[in-house]
Steps between C-alpha positions, in 0.01 A plus 500: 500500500160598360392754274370718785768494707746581171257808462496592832916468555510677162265765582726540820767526337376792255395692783849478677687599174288785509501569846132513556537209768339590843711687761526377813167504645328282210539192445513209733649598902846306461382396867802221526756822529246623804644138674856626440652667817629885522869555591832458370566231242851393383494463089712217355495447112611258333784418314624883598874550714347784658428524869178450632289822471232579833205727470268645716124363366156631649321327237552176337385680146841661489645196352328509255679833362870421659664667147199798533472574823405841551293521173119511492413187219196387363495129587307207332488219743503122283538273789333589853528132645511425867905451524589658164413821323653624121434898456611680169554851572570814262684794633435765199779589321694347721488107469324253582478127683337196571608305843397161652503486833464166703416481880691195691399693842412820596852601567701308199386570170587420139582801217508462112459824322625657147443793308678846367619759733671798418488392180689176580370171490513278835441136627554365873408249732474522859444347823354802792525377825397710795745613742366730774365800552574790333731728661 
């Protein structure tokens, strides 16, 4: 790694800590989530006895927020790659994330995410595979 790109991850960094990282409409499009289909996905993490979990998603971009769903983040996308994107995200008082999220097709995709949430720290791993339509 170079000394500009340590700068620029650093300077990245900084502005995440202090949540001055663009909302959602800067930044670069996360257009590999636009690929992902609308409906309603079955959840399966990893390494968890629980049940498989379905959800109804309109938008890919919900993923990226599975543990803050209904809160408006600032989000600083790292990765916007054509089958992968990584988006840190800082809900204000309220927590914060960064998830990975790998297309294999545009209805079975890949989650990593961690980060605090109601003031609890959390880690999982999950495969989303689309199901149907939502009801």
């Amino acid at each position: 790694m170079g000394k500009k790109s340590i700068r620029t991850a650093a300077a990245a960094a900084v502005l995440f800590l202090l949540g001055l990282a663009p909302a959602n409409g800067g930044g670069p499009s996360l257009g590999m989530l636009d690929a992902v289909e609308a409906g309603s996905w079955e959840l399966r993490f990893r390494g968890a006895s629980a049940a498989p979990q379905r959800i109804c998603v309109d938008h890919a971009r919900k993923f990226i927020q599975l543990r803050h769903q209904a809160e408006a983040c600032d989000r600083f996308v790292v990765e916007d790659g054509a089958s992968e994107v990584t988006v840190q995200y800082t809900c204000r008082g309220r927590g914060y994330g960064r998830t990975h999220i790998r297309r294999e097709s545009s209805r079975l995709i890949q989650i990593d995410s961690q980060g605090i949430a109601k003031g609890l720290p959390f880690e999982f791993t999950a495969e989303a595979r689309r199901v149907g339509d939502c009801g």
